[in-house]
Amino acid sequence: MNRQHQYRNWRILCHLEPCGAAEIDEAVKHAKSAFGHWSKLSGMDRARIMIEAAHIIEREEIAEMEVVNNGKSITEARLDVDSARLCIEYYAGLASTLAGQHVQLAGGSFAYTRREPLGVCVGIGAWNYPFQIAAWKSAPALACGNSMVFKPSPVTPVTAVLLGEIFAQAGAPEGLFNVVQGGQETGSLLCHHPDVAKVSFTGSVPTGKKIMEMASHGVKPVTLELGGKSPLLIFKDSDLENAVRGALMANFLSQGQVCSNGTRVFVQKDVLPEFVEEVVERTQAIEIGDPLLETTRMGALVSRPHLDKVLSYVDQAKKEGATVLCGGEAFVPSDPKLRGGYYMTPCVLGNCTDEMTCVKEEIFGPVMSVLSFETEEEVLHRANDTSLGLAAGVFTRDVRRAHRVVEQLKAGSCFINNYNITPVEVPFGGFKMSGIGRENGQVTIEYYSQLKTVFVEMGDVDSLF
Ligand SMILES: NC(=O)c1ccc[n+]([C@@H]2O[C@H](COP(=O)([O-])OP(=O)(O)OC[C@H]3O[C@@H](n4cnc5c(N)ncnc54)[C@H](O)[C@@H]3O)[C@@H](O)[C@H]2O)c1
Ligand SMILES: C[N+](C)(C)CCCC=O
């Protein structure tokens, strides 16, 4: 097929220029100036503006723009936007609770601690949850009194700009949340900028390592939310209906482009045939197509090169001996306006073994690898045999087994009898090479603030000299 014909339905959303050193300098300067004002406000005053931003998010139709930005279904985009809104509300609630400690010392002297903001924080986002990532980073940063310069992925540059407009509309001081566009060069300029106090990054492990290295030059703290190859353990005593639902949630949200996905599905041998039959039937029933339709459950992958990469993982799996139980092919929707879109049929791979590439590497697409196991000890060893540790899940009716297993799973987020839920009140982040620090939950306040200790002498100086 000639390329012109194949891609005739391409539409250009907008033209964006990557920001260079001068633009980055300007953005950081604005953020620094906003920080001066914002950091002096009370938590209650910061909260008021953040709550207003959350209300605007509720009123605006952002989800449709996210669909166009990323390709995911409107149903999922609405959930992502809602998670962004909830996150901003949650941290608005925490803004006025930030407090230090009072410590009594001898002779009436005392010390107290102050929780202070860091300054200008940089956020660098991945393309799979563009709006949500911008909110998950900016909400705790702003609640603590910081300002932010945010760089979305150049693949999905649109909706972070909307968030910037929303904060401004809500009454945030000019320069509080700035969006800069560009790829790795722009990101690198941000990490190296001397007036940047912290870098919070979401993306791949190789880029995460570079971010950490760049930040180390300025001894800047980093939050790294990186990749995963998470295990999902399904024991024979589990409620199989729920386990199948969980496996689908663990693999096919956002066209499988989810860091926390449980792509290594270990099923106890006794229930493997039943599980496979049910999971394949449900996977084949997933409605693929126009992501703006209410009935669609799987939209388009993010780009042509990414679709090609995911399909090549399926080919490689076949060559290495896995069985394609369903899907794994490029999909051409019947609607002519969608032809040339980056669709594929969700795939379940059977007969997988631990050495296969599909089981070892993060595919970041709708490809579930099913593996069989016999004992708890064996599956725990295999589940933990990876350098990554973002998430893990277990399905069982045995409550003692559930807690015993999660205690031994080496992952930052463990799910018992569910998968891929991320309430904003709960910390999220990885063990091992899946990252450093946490997003969401109270603990994230510690990643966007620093403690100052103040000693107060009530007597005379007891000098040794
Ligand atoms: N743990 C999490 O919360 C989480 C969430 C979403 C995605 N991810 C991971 O993200 C990856 C997919 O996203 P991606 O392809 O956008 O990742 P990526 O690492 O290619 O890019 C992420 C961001 O980093 C920027 N970047 C790239 N090189 C840079 C450099 N040298 N200096 C500064 N910035 C640079 C990119 O422009 C982009 O904004 C997957 O591995 C996935 O698991 C993790
Ligand atoms: C909301 N999810 C589906 C758990 C995704 C969290 C962010 C990771 O990519």
Coordinates of N, CA and C in Angstrom, one line a residue, residues 361-435:
E361 N 10.8 -8.8 29.0 CA 10.9 -7.4 28.7 C 9.5 -6.7 28.8
E362 N 9.5 -5.4 29.1 CA 8.3 -4.6 29.2 C 7.9 -4.4 27.7
I363 N 6.7 -4.9 27.3 CA 6.2 -4.8 26.0 C 5.5 -3.4 25.8
F364 N 4.7 -3.1 26.8 CA 4.0 -1.8 26.9 C 2.9 -1.8 25.8
G365 N 2.2 -2.9 25.6 CA 1.1 -3.0 24.7 C 0.2 -4.1 25.2
P366 N -0.9 -4.4 24.4 CA -2.0 -5.3 24.9 C -1.6 -6.8 24.7
V367 N -0.6 -7.2 25.5 CA -0.1 -8.6 25.3 C 0.1 -9.2 26.7
M368 N -0.7 -10.2 26.9 CA -0.7 -10.9 28.2 C 0.1 -12.2 28.0
S369 N 1.0 -12.5 28.9 CA 1.8 -13.8 28.8 C 1.3 -14.7 30.0
V370 N 0.8 -15.9 29.6 CA 0.2 -16.8 30.7 C 1.3 -17.9 30.9
L371 N 1.6 -18.1 32.2 CA 2.5 -19.1 32.6 C 1.9 -20.0 33.6
S372 N 2.3 -21.2 33.7 CA 1.7 -22.1 34.7 C 2.7 -22.4 35.9
F373 N 2.1 -22.6 37.1 CA 2.9 -22.9 38.2 C 2.3 -24.0 39.1
E374 N 3.1 -24.6 40.0 CA 2.5 -25.6 40.8 C 2.5 -25.2 42.3
T375 N 3.6 -24.7 42.8 CA 3.6 -24.4 44.3 C 3.8 -22.9 44.5
E376 N 3.4 -22.5 45.8 CA 3.5 -21.1 46.2 C 5.0 -20.7 46.2
E377 N 5.8 -21.6 46.8 CA 7.3 -21.3 46.9 C 7.9 -21.0 45.5
E378 N 7.5 -21.9 44.6 CA 8.0 -21.9 43.2 C 7.6 -20.5 42.5
V379 N 6.3 -20.2 42.7 CA 5.8 -19.0 41.9 C 6.4 -17.7 42.5
L380 N 6.6 -17.7 43.8 CA 7.2 -16.5 44.4 C 8.6 -16.3 43.9
H381 N 9.3 -17.4 43.8 CA 10.7 -17.2 43.3 C 10.7 -16.7 41.9
R382 N 9.8 -17.3 41.1 CA 9.8 -16.8 39.7 C 9.2 -15.4 39.5
A383 N 8.2 -15.1 40.4 CA 7.6 -13.7 40.3 C 8.7 -12.7 40.6
N384 N 9.5 -13.0 41.6 CA 10.5 -12.0 42.0 C 11.8 -12.0 41.2
D385 N 11.9 -12.9 40.2 CA 13.1 -13.0 39.5 C 13.2 -12.0 38.3
T386 N 13.2 -10.7 38.7 CA 13.3 -9.6 37.7 C 13.9 -8.4 38.4
S387 N 14.5 -7.5 37.6 CA 15.2 -6.3 38.2 C 14.1 -5.2 38.4
L388 N 12.9 -5.5 38.0 CA 11.8 -4.5 38.2 C 10.9 -4.9 39.3
G389 N 10.2 -3.9 39.9 CA 9.4 -4.2 41.0 C 8.3 -3.1 41.2
L390 N 7.6 -2.8 40.2 CA 6.6 -1.8 40.3 C 5.3 -2.3 41.0
A391 N 4.7 -3.4 40.5 CA 3.5 -3.9 41.1 C 3.5 -5.4 41.1
A392 N 2.5 -5.9 41.8 CA 2.2 -7.4 41.8 C 0.8 -7.6 42.3
G393 N 0.3 -8.8 41.9 CA -1.1 -9.1 42.4 C -1.2 -10.6 42.7
V394 N -2.2 -10.8 43.6 CA -2.5 -12.2 44.0 C -4.0 -12.4 44.1
F395 N -4.5 -13.5 43.5 CA -5.9 -13.9 43.6 C -5.9 -15.2 44.4
T396 N -6.6 -15.2 45.5 CA -6.8 -16.4 46.3 C -8.0 -16.1 47.3
R397 N -8.6 -17.2 47.8 CA -9.7 -17.0 48.8 C -9.1 -17.2 50.2
D398 N -7.8 -17.6 50.2 CA -7.2 -17.9 51.5 C -6.5 -16.6 52.0
V399 N -7.1 -16.0 53.0 CA -6.6 -14.7 53.5 C -5.1 -14.8 54.1
R400 N -4.8 -16.0 54.7 CA -3.5 -16.1 55.2 C -2.5 -16.2 54.1
R401 N -2.8 -17.0 53.0 CA -1.9 -17.1 51.9 C -1.7 -15.7 51.2
A402 N -2.8 -15.0 51.1 CA -2.8 -13.6 50.5 C -1.7 -12.8 51.1
H403 N -1.8 -12.6 52.5 CA -0.9 -11.7 53.2 C 0.6 -12.3 53.2
R404 N 0.6 -13.7 53.3 CA 2.0 -14.3 53.3 C 2.7 -14.0 52.0
V405 N 1.9 -14.1 50.9 CA 2.5 -13.9 49.5 C 2.9 -12.5 49.3
V406 N 2.0 -11.5 49.6 CA 2.4 -10.1 49.4 C 3.6 -9.7 50.3
E407 N 3.7 -10.3 51.4 CA 4.9 -10.0 52.3 C 6.2 -10.3 51.5
Q408 N 6.1 -11.4 50.7 CA 7.3 -11.8 50.0 C 7.5 -11.3 48.6
L409 N 6.4 -10.6 48.1 CA 6.5 -10.1 46.7 C 7.4 -8.8 46.8
K410 N 8.3 -8.7 45.9 CA 9.2 -7.5 45.9 C 8.7 -6.5 44.9
A411 N 7.7 -5.8 45.3 CA 7.0 -4.8 44.5 C 6.4 -3.7 45.3
G412 N 6.4 -2.5 44.8 CA 6.0 -1.3 45.5 C 4.4 -1.2 45.7
S413 N 3.7 -1.7 44.8 CA 2.2 -1.8 44.9 C 1.7 -3.2 44.7
C414 N 1.1 -3.7 45.8 CA 0.6 -5.1 45.7 C -0.9 -5.1 45.8
F415 N -1.5 -5.9 45.0 CA -3.0 -6.0 45.0 C -3.4 -7.4 45.4
I416 N -4.4 -7.4 46.3 CA -5.0 -8.7 46.7 C -6.4 -8.7 46.2
N417 N -6.7 -9.7 45.3 CA -8.0 -9.9 44.7 C -8.5 -8.6 43.9
N418 N -7.6 -7.9 43.3 CA -7.9 -6.8 42.4 C -6.7 -6.5 41.6
Y419 N -6.7 -5.5 40.7 CA -5.5 -5.1 40.1 C -5.7 -3.7 39.4
N420 N -4.6 -2.9 39.4 CA -4.5 -1.6 38.7 C -5.5 -0.6 39.2
I421 N -5.9 -0.7 40.5 CA -6.6 0.5 41.0 C -5.7 1.4 41.7
T422 N -5.8 2.7 41.6 CA -4.9 3.7 42.2 C -5.6 4.8 42.8
P423 N -6.3 4.6 44.0 CA -6.9 5.7 44.7 C -5.8 6.7 45.1
V424 N -6.1 8.0 44.9 CA -5.1 9.0 45.1 C -4.6 9.1 46.6
E425 N -5.4 8.5 47.5 CA -5.0 8.6 48.9 C -3.9 7.6 49.2
V426 N -3.6 6.7 48.3 CA -2.7 5.6 48.5 C -1.4 5.8 47.7
P427 N -0.2 5.6 48.4 CA 1.1 5.8 47.7 C 1.2 4.8 46.6
F428 N 1.9 5.3 45.5 CA 2.1 4.5 44.3 C 3.6 4.7 43.9
G429 N 4.3 3.6 43.6 CA 5.7 3.7 43.2 C 6.4 2.4 43.3
G430 N 7.6 2.3 42.8 CA 8.2 1.0 42.6 C 9.4 0.7 43.5
F431 N 9.7 -0.6 43.6 CA 10.9 -1.2 44.3 C 11.9 -1.4 43.1
K432 N 13.1 -1.7 43.5 CA 14.2 -2.1 42.6 C 14.3 -1.0 41.4
M433 N 14.4 -1.5 40.2 CA 14.7 -0.5 39.1 C 13.4 0.2 38.6
S434 N 12.3 -0.1 39.3 CA 11.0 0.6 38.9 C 10.9 2.0 39.5
G435 N 11.8 2.4 40.3 CA 11.8 3.8 40.7 C 12.3 4.1 42.1

